[in-house]
Coordinates of C-alpha atoms in Angstrom, one line a residue:
Chain A
Q116 CA 5.3 -11.2 11.1
S117 CA 3.3 -10.7 8.0
A118 CA -0.4 -11.6 7.8
L119 CA -0.1 -13.3 4.4
T120 CA 2.4 -16.0 3.6
Q121 CA 4.6 -15.8 0.5
P122 CA 7.6 -17.8 -0.5
A123 CA 10.8 -15.9 0.2
S124 CA 12.2 -16.3 -3.3
V125 CA 11.5 -17.7 -6.8
S126 CA 13.8 -17.8 -9.8
G127 CA 13.5 -18.5 -13.5
S128 CA 15.3 -18.1 -16.8
P129 CA 14.4 -15.5 -19.4
G130 CA 11.4 -16.5 -21.3
Q131 CA 10.1 -19.0 -18.7
S132 CA 6.9 -18.6 -16.7
I133 CA 6.9 -18.5 -13.0
T134 CA 4.0 -18.6 -10.5
F135 CA 4.2 -17.9 -6.8
S136 CA 1.6 -17.9 -4.1
C137 CA 0.1 -15.7 -1.4
T138 CA -1.6 -17.8 1.3
G139 CA -4.1 -16.5 3.9
I140 CA -7.2 -17.7 5.7
S141 CA -10.9 -17.6 5.0
S142 CA -11.3 -14.2 6.6
D143 CA -8.7 -12.5 4.4
V144 CA -7.6 -13.9 1.0
G145 CA -10.7 -16.1 1.1
V146 CA -13.1 -13.2 1.2
D147 CA -14.4 -11.8 -2.0
N148 CA -11.9 -10.7 -4.8
Y149 CA -9.9 -8.2 -2.7
V150 CA -6.4 -9.3 -3.6
S151 CA -3.7 -7.1 -5.2
W152 CA -0.1 -7.5 -6.2
Y153 CA 2.8 -5.1 -6.2
Q154 CA 6.2 -5.0 -7.8
Q155 CA 9.0 -3.2 -6.0
H156 CA 12.5 -2.4 -7.3
P157 CA 15.2 -1.4 -4.8
G158 CA 14.7 2.2 -3.6
K159 CA 11.4 2.6 -5.3
A160 CA 7.8 2.7 -4.2
P161 CA 5.7 -0.4 -4.9
K162 CA 3.9 -0.5 -8.3
L163 CA 0.5 -2.0 -8.7
V164 CA 0.5 -4.9 -11.2
I165 CA -2.7 -6.8 -10.3
Y166 CA -5.8 -5.6 -8.5
D167 CA -9.1 -7.4 -7.5
V168 CA -7.4 -10.8 -8.0
S169 CA -6.9 -10.8 -11.7
N170 CA -7.3 -7.2 -13.2
R171 CA -4.3 -5.5 -14.7
P172 CA -4.0 -1.7 -14.4
S173 CA -3.5 0.2 -17.7
G174 CA 0.1 0.1 -18.8
V175 CA 1.0 -3.1 -17.0
S176 CA 2.3 -5.9 -19.3
K177 CA -0.1 -8.7 -20.2
R178 CA 2.7 -11.1 -19.0
F179 CA 1.4 -10.5 -15.5
S180 CA -1.7 -12.4 -14.5
G181 CA -3.4 -13.2 -11.2
S182 CA -5.7 -15.9 -9.9
K183 CA -7.2 -17.2 -6.6
S184 CA -8.4 -20.5 -5.3
G185 CA -9.8 -20.7 -1.8
N186 CA -7.4 -19.0 0.6
T187 CA -4.5 -18.8 -1.8
A188 CA -3.9 -16.2 -4.5
S189 CA -1.2 -16.6 -7.2
L190 CA 0.8 -14.3 -9.5
T191 CA 2.1 -15.6 -12.8
I192 CA 4.8 -13.9 -14.8
S193 CA 5.1 -15.3 -18.3
G194 CA 7.9 -14.7 -20.7
L195 CA 10.2 -13.7 -17.8
Q196 CA 12.4 -10.7 -18.6
A197 CA 15.4 -9.2 -16.8
E198 CA 13.3 -6.2 -15.8
D199 CA 10.9 -8.5 -13.8
A200 CA 13.6 -9.0 -11.2
A201 CA 12.1 -7.4 -8.1
V202 CA 10.3 -8.1 -4.9
Y203 CA 6.6 -8.8 -5.2
Y204 CA 4.0 -8.3 -2.5
C205 CA 0.5 -9.4 -2.2
S206 CA -2.2 -7.6 -0.3
S207 CA -5.7 -8.5 0.9
Y208 CA -8.6 -7.4 2.9
A209 CA -8.6 -8.8 6.4
D210 CA -11.0 -8.9 9.4
N211 CA -9.2 -6.3 11.4
S212 CA -7.8 -4.2 8.5
P213 CA -8.8 -3.1 5.0
H214 CA -5.3 -4.0 3.8
V215 CA -2.8 -6.5 5.0
F216 CA 0.4 -7.4 3.1
G217 CA 2.5 -10.5 2.6
G218 CA 6.2 -10.7 3.4
G219 CA 7.3 -10.4 -0.2
T220 CA 8.7 -12.8 -2.8
K221 CA 12.1 -12.0 -4.4
V222 CA 12.1 -12.9 -8.1
T223 CA 15.5 -13.6 -9.6
V224 CA 16.0 -13.8 -13.3
L225 CA 18.8 -16.3 -14.0
Chain B
Q386 CA -2.1 11.8 -14.4
V387 CA -2.2 11.6 -10.6
Q388 CA 0.9 12.5 -8.6
L389 CA 1.4 12.3 -4.9
Q390 CA 4.3 14.4 -3.5
Q391 CA 5.4 13.8 0.1
S392 CA 7.1 16.2 2.4
G393 CA 8.2 16.2 6.0
P394 CA 11.3 15.7 8.2
G395 CA 13.5 12.6 8.0
L396 CA 14.5 12.7 11.6
V397 CA 12.2 12.7 14.6
K398 CA 13.3 12.4 18.3
P399 CA 11.8 9.6 20.5
S400 CA 8.5 10.6 22.2
Q401 CA 7.9 13.4 19.7
T402 CA 5.3 13.5 16.9
L403 CA 6.0 12.4 13.3
S404 CA 4.3 14.6 10.8
L405 CA 4.2 14.1 7.0
T406 CA 2.1 15.6 4.2
C407 CA 1.1 14.2 0.9
A408 CA 0.2 16.8 -1.8
I409 CA -2.2 15.6 -4.5
S410 CA -2.2 16.7 -8.2
G411 CA -4.5 15.3 -10.8
D412 CA -7.2 14.3 -8.3
S413 CA -9.0 15.8 -5.4
V414 CA -8.7 14.8 -1.7
S415 CA -12.5 15.3 -1.6
S416 CA -13.1 12.8 -4.5
D417 CA -16.1 10.6 -4.0
R418 CA -14.2 7.7 -5.5
A419 CA -10.9 7.8 -3.8
A420 CA -9.4 6.9 -0.4
W421 CA -6.2 8.4 0.7
T422 CA -3.8 6.1 2.7
W423 CA -0.6 6.0 4.6
I424 CA 1.6 2.9 4.5
R425 CA 5.0 2.3 6.0
Q426 CA 7.8 -0.2 5.3
S427 CA 10.6 -1.4 7.5
P428 CA 12.8 -4.5 7.4
S429 CA 11.3 -5.7 10.7
R430 CA 7.6 -5.1 9.9
G431 CA 7.5 -5.3 6.2
L432 CA 4.7 -3.3 4.5
E433 CA 2.2 -2.1 7.0
W434 CA -1.1 -0.3 6.3
L435 CA -1.5 2.6 8.8
G436 CA -4.8 4.2 7.9
R437 CA -6.9 6.2 5.5
T438 CA -9.2 9.1 5.0
Y439 CA -12.0 9.5 2.5
Y440 CA -15.0 11.7 1.7
R441 CA -18.4 10.5 0.6
S442 CA -20.9 13.0 -0.7
T443 CA -23.9 10.7 0.0
T444 CA -23.4 11.4 3.7
S445 CA -21.3 14.6 3.4
R446 CA -18.9 13.1 5.8
W447 CA -15.2 12.4 6.1
Y448 CA -14.3 8.9 7.2
H449 CA -11.1 7.7 8.9
D450 CA -9.9 4.1 9.5
Y451 CA -6.8 3.3 11.4
A452 CA -4.7 0.2 12.0
V453 CA -5.2 -1.3 15.4
S454 CA -1.5 -1.3 16.0
V455 CA -1.3 2.5 15.9
E456 CA -4.9 3.7 16.4
S457 CA -4.2 5.3 19.8
R458 CA -1.3 7.4 18.3
I459 CA -2.3 8.2 14.7
T460 CA -4.3 11.0 13.0
I461 CA -4.8 11.3 9.2
N462 CA -6.4 14.6 8.2
P463 CA -7.5 16.0 4.8
D464 CA -6.7 19.6 3.9
T465 CA -9.2 20.6 1.1
S466 CA -7.7 24.1 0.8
K467 CA -4.3 22.7 -0.2
N468 CA -5.6 19.5 -1.8
Q469 CA -3.4 17.3 0.5
F470 CA -3.6 15.0 3.5
S471 CA -1.4 14.5 6.4
L472 CA -0.1 11.9 8.8
Q473 CA 0.6 12.6 12.5
L474 CA 2.0 9.8 14.6
K475 CA 2.5 10.7 18.3
S476 CA 4.9 9.4 20.9
V477 CA 7.2 7.7 18.4
T478 CA 9.9 5.2 19.3
P479 CA 12.7 3.7 17.3
E480 CA 10.3 1.0 16.2
D481 CA 8.5 3.6 14.1
T482 CA 11.6 4.1 11.9
A483 CA 10.5 3.2 8.4
V484 CA 9.9 4.5 4.9
Y485 CA 6.5 6.1 4.9
Y486 CA 4.3 6.2 1.7
C487 CA 1.1 7.9 0.9
A488 CA -1.1 6.1 -1.7
R489 CA -4.5 6.1 -3.3
T490 CA -7.2 3.5 -3.9
I491 CA -10.2 4.2 -6.1
D492 CA -13.7 2.9 -6.5
D493 CA -13.3 0.5 -3.6
S494 CA -10.7 -1.4 -5.6
S495 CA -8.2 -3.5 -3.7
G496 CA -5.2 -1.9 -5.3
F497 CA -3.2 1.2 -4.4
D498 CA -2.8 2.6 -7.9
Y499 CA -0.7 5.7 -7.1
W500 CA 2.0 6.1 -4.6
G501 CA 4.1 8.9 -3.2
Q502 CA 7.9 8.8 -3.5
G503 CA 8.4 7.6 0.0
T504 CA 10.0 9.4 3.0
L505 CA 12.6 7.6 5.2
V506 CA 11.8 8.7 8.8
N507 CA 14.4 7.9 11.4
V508 CA 13.4 8.0 15.0
S509 CA 16.6 8.8 17.0
S510 CA 17.9 11.1 19.6

Protein backbone atom coordinates (compact mmCIF):
# COMPACT_ATOMS: atom_id res chain seq x y z
CA GLN A 1 0.00 0.00 0.00
CA SER A 2 1.51 3.29 -1.15
CA ALA A 3 1.98 6.17 1.24
CA LEU A 4 0.59 8.76 -1.18
CA THR A 5 -2.77 8.43 -2.95
CA GLN A 6 -3.09 8.92 -6.70
CA PRO A 7 -6.00 8.18 -9.04
CA ALA A 8 -5.42 4.93 -10.89
CA SER A 9 -6.04 6.36 -14.33
CA VAL A 10 -6.74 9.55 -16.23
CA SER A 11 -7.43 10.02 -19.91
CA GLY A 12 -7.63 12.89 -22.37
CA SER A 13 -7.69 13.67 -26.05
CA PRO A 14 -4.71 15.11 -27.92
CA GLY A 15 -4.40 18.83 -27.28
CA GLN A 16 -6.42 18.76 -24.08
CA SER A 17 -5.13 19.52 -20.60
CA ILE A 18 -5.34 17.02 -17.78
CA THR A 19 -4.64 17.41 -14.08
CA PHE A 20 -4.33 14.68 -11.50
CA SER A 21 -3.60 14.65 -7.83
CA CYS A 22 -1.30 13.21 -5.21
CA THR A 23 -2.80 13.25 -1.74
CA GLY A 24 -0.93 12.80 1.50
CA ILE A 25 -1.10 14.17 4.99
CA SER A 26 0.34 17.11 6.87
CA SER A 27 3.55 15.25 7.70
CA ASP A 28 4.42 14.37 4.11
CA VAL A 29 2.98 16.30 1.14
CA GLY A 30 1.99 19.10 3.52
CA VAL A 31 5.58 19.65 4.63
CA ASP A 32 7.63 22.24 2.76
CA ASN A 33 8.01 21.99 -1.03
CA TYR A 34 9.40 18.49 -1.24
CA VAL A 35 7.21 16.97 -3.94
CA SER A 36 8.44 15.52 -7.22
CA TRP A 37 6.79 13.81 -10.18
CA TYR A 38 8.06 11.07 -12.49
CA GLN A 39 7.01 9.77 -15.88
CA GLN A 40 7.57 6.08 -16.57
CA HIS A 41 7.15 4.32 -19.90
CA PRO A 42 6.96 0.52 -19.95
CA GLY A 43 10.30 -1.15 -19.37
CA LYS A 44 12.06 2.14 -18.67
CA ALA A 45 13.37 3.87 -15.57
CA PRO A 46 11.27 6.71 -14.19
CA LYS A 47 12.08 10.17 -15.55
CA LEU A 48 11.91 13.29 -13.41
CA VAL A 49 9.43 15.84 -14.80
CA ILE A 50 8.81 18.10 -11.77
CA TYR A 51 10.82 18.65 -8.58
CA ASP A 52 10.27 20.78 -5.48
CA VAL A 53 6.53 21.03 -6.30
CA SER A 54 6.73 23.19 -9.41
CA ASN A 55 10.22 23.20 -10.93
CA ARG A 56 10.94 21.63 -14.29
CA PRO A 57 14.32 20.01 -14.95
CA SER A 58 16.22 21.20 -17.98
CA GLY A 59 14.89 19.51 -21.10
CA VAL A 60 11.41 18.76 -19.77
CA SER A 61 8.58 20.25 -21.80
CA LYS A 62 6.86 23.39 -20.50
CA ARG A 63 3.60 21.49 -20.95
CA PHE A 64 4.31 19.87 -17.60
CA SER A 65 3.51 21.93 -14.50
CA GLY A 66 3.11 21.19 -10.82
CA SER A 67 1.38 22.80 -7.87
CA LYS A 68 0.40 22.08 -4.30
CA SER A 69 -2.35 23.09 -1.94
CA GLY A 70 -2.28 21.84 1.62
CA ASN A 71 -1.77 18.08 1.60
CA THR A 72 -2.48 17.62 -2.10
CA ALA A 73 -0.06 18.10 -4.97
CA SER A 74 -1.12 18.16 -8.61
CA LEU A 75 0.48 17.58 -11.99
CA THR A 76 -0.95 19.23 -15.10
CA ILE A 77 -0.11 18.19 -18.63
CA SER A 78 -1.28 20.72 -21.16
CA GLY A 79 -1.52 20.20 -24.91
CA LEU A 80 -1.64 16.43 -24.38
CA GLN A 81 0.41 14.44 -26.87
CA ALA A 82 0.57 10.74 -27.70
CA GLU A 83 4.05 10.51 -26.16
CA ASP A 84 2.64 11.61 -22.79
CA ALA A 85 0.94 8.24 -22.39
CA ALA A 86 2.74 6.70 -19.43
CA VAL A 87 2.44 6.06 -15.71
CA TYR A 88 3.13 9.08 -13.49
CA TYR A 89 4.32 8.81 -9.91
CA CYS A 90 4.51 11.45 -7.22
CA SER A 91 7.01 11.42 -4.40
CA SER A 92 7.30 13.34 -1.18
CA TYR A 93 9.21 13.62 2.04
CA ALA A 94 7.59 11.80 4.95
CA ASP A 95 8.10 11.53 8.69
CA ASN A 96 9.73 8.12 8.53
CA SER A 97 11.46 8.39 5.16
CA PRO A 98 13.12 11.04 2.99
CA HIS A 99 11.12 9.74 0.02
CA VAL A 100 7.76 8.01 -0.27
CA PHE A 101 5.92 7.35 -3.52
CA GLY A 102 2.38 7.31 -4.75
CA GLY A 103 0.84 4.28 -6.41
CA GLY A 104 0.98 5.82 -9.87
CA THR A 105 -1.54 7.27 -12.34
CA LYS A 106 -1.83 5.76 -15.80
CA VAL A 107 -2.36 8.46 -18.41
CA THR A 108 -4.11 7.39 -21.59
CA VAL A 109 -4.21 9.59 -24.67
CA LEU A 110 -7.45 8.83 -26.50
CA GLN B 1 26.13 14.32 -18.50
CA VAL B 2 25.72 12.02 -15.53
CA GLN B 3 25.31 8.31 -16.20
CA LEU B 4 24.60 5.54 -13.73
CA GLN B 5 25.43 1.99 -14.85
CA GLN B 6 24.13 -0.87 -12.74
CA SER B 7 25.58 -4.35 -12.53
CA GLY B 8 24.86 -7.47 -10.55
CA PRO B 9 23.13 -10.85 -10.74
CA GLY B 10 19.52 -11.19 -11.78
CA LEU B 11 18.87 -14.31 -9.73
CA VAL B 12 19.44 -14.76 -6.00
CA LYS B 13 18.46 -17.73 -3.87
CA PRO B 14 16.27 -17.26 -0.79
CA SER B 15 18.22 -16.51 2.41
CA GLN B 16 21.24 -15.32 0.44
CA THR B 17 22.51 -11.76 -0.08
CA LEU B 18 21.48 -9.57 -2.99
CA SER B 19 24.41 -7.44 -4.22
CA LEU B 20 24.24 -4.69 -6.84
CA THR B 21 26.67 -1.99 -7.92
CA CYS B 22 26.04 1.41 -9.49
CA ALA B 23 28.98 2.93 -11.38
CA ILE B 24 28.91 6.71 -11.70
CA SER B 25 30.21 8.77 -14.61
CA GLY B 26 29.96 12.54 -14.92
CA ASP B 27 29.85 13.07 -11.14
CA SER B 28 31.61 11.87 -8.02
CA VAL B 29 30.31 9.57 -5.32
CA SER B 30 32.09 11.96 -2.92
CA SER B 31 30.23 15.01 -4.26
CA ASP B 32 29.24 17.48 -1.58
CA ARG B 33 25.99 18.16 -3.41
CA ALA B 34 24.70 14.69 -4.21
CA ALA B 35 23.04 11.79 -2.45
CA TRP B 36 23.19 8.32 -3.96
CA THR B 37 20.11 6.17 -3.57
CA TRP B 38 18.68 2.72 -4.19
CA ILE B 39 15.00 2.32 -5.09
CA ARG B 40 13.08 -0.79 -6.04
CA GLN B 41 9.84 -1.39 -7.90
CA SER B 42 7.53 -4.37 -7.81
CA PRO B 43 3.87 -4.90 -8.75
CA SER B 44 2.98 -5.60 -5.12
CA ARG B 45 4.92 -2.79 -3.42
CA GLY B 46 5.17 -0.16 -6.16
CA LEU B 47 8.13 2.20 -5.97
CA GLU B 48 9.98 1.86 -2.67
CA TRP B 49 12.88 4.00 -1.48
CA LEU B 50 15.46 1.72 0.17
CA GLY B 51 18.25 3.99 1.30
CA ARG B 52 21.04 6.37 0.42
CA THR B 53 24.61 7.37 1.10
CA TYR B 54 26.20 10.79 0.84
CA TYR B 55 29.34 12.65 1.84
CA ARG B 56 29.54 16.08 3.37
CA SER B 57 32.90 17.84 3.55
CA THR B 58 31.76 20.13 6.36
CA THR B 59 31.94 17.14 8.68
CA SER B 60 34.24 14.92 6.58
CA ARG B 61 31.71 12.15 7.12
CA TRP B 62 29.75 9.68 5.13
CA TYR B 63 26.05 9.45 5.98
CA HIS B 64 23.63 6.59 5.46
CA ASP B 65 19.84 6.53 5.72
CA TYR B 66 17.80 3.38 5.34
CA ALA B 67 14.11 2.57 5.01
CA VAL B 68 12.59 1.17 8.18
CA SER B 69 11.23 -1.80 6.23
CA VAL B 70 14.73 -3.07 5.35
CA GLU B 71 17.06 -1.36 7.83
CA SER B 72 18.05 -4.58 9.61
CA ARG B 73 19.12 -6.19 6.31
CA ILE B 74 20.52 -3.40 4.12
CA THR B 75 23.94 -1.83 3.59
CA ILE B 76 24.76 0.87 1.05
CA ASN B 77 28.45 1.58 0.66
CA PRO B 78 30.42 4.07 -1.41
CA ASP B 79 33.59 3.01 -3.22
CA THR B 80 35.61 6.14 -3.92
CA SER B 81 38.39 4.25 -5.72
CA LYS B 82 35.94 3.07 -8.39
CA ASN B 83 33.50 6.00 -8.16
CA GLN B 84 30.54 3.74 -7.48
CA PHE B 85 28.23 2.66 -4.70
CA SER B 86 26.72 -0.65 -3.82
CA LEU B 87 23.62 -2.25 -2.35
CA GLN B 88 23.66 -5.35 -0.19
CA LEU B 89 20.39 -6.83 1.03
CA LYS B 90 20.75 -9.84 3.30
CA SER B 91 18.45 -12.77 3.95
CA VAL B 92 16.32 -12.18 0.89
CA THR B 93 12.91 -13.76 0.35
CA PRO B 94 10.69 -13.94 -2.75
CA GLU B 95 9.13 -10.66 -1.55
CA ASP B 96 12.41 -8.95 -2.43
CA THR B 97 11.90 -9.79 -6.09
CA ALA B 98 11.79 -6.44 -7.89
CA VAL B 99 13.46 -4.14 -10.37
CA TYR B 100 16.19 -2.30 -8.49
CA TYR B 101 17.31 1.19 -9.52
CA CYS B 102 20.11 3.45 -8.39
CA ALA B 103 19.48 7.19 -8.58
CA ARG B 104 20.85 10.59 -7.66
CA THR B 105 19.45 13.62 -5.87
CA ILE B 106 21.36 16.88 -5.77
CA ASP B 107 21.38 20.03 -3.63
CA ASP B 108 18.75 18.59 -1.27
CA SER B 109 16.22 18.70 -4.08
CA SER B 110 13.21 16.44 -3.85
CA GLY B 111 13.81 14.93 -7.28
CA PHE B 112 15.87 11.97 -8.47
CA ASP B 113 17.36 13.55 -11.59
CA TYR B 114 19.42 10.61 -12.87
CA TRP B 115 18.57 6.91 -12.74
CA GLY B 116 20.32 3.69 -13.56
CA GLN B 117 18.86 1.39 -16.17
CA GLY B 118 17.30 -0.92 -13.60
CA THR B 119 18.12 -4.53 -12.71
CA LEU B 120 15.42 -7.17 -12.39
CA VAL B 121 16.35 -9.36 -9.44
CA ASN B 122 14.45 -12.61 -8.97
CA VAL B 123 14.63 -14.31 -5.61
CA SER B 124 14.03 -17.96 -6.31
CA SER B 125 15.53 -21.34 -5.62
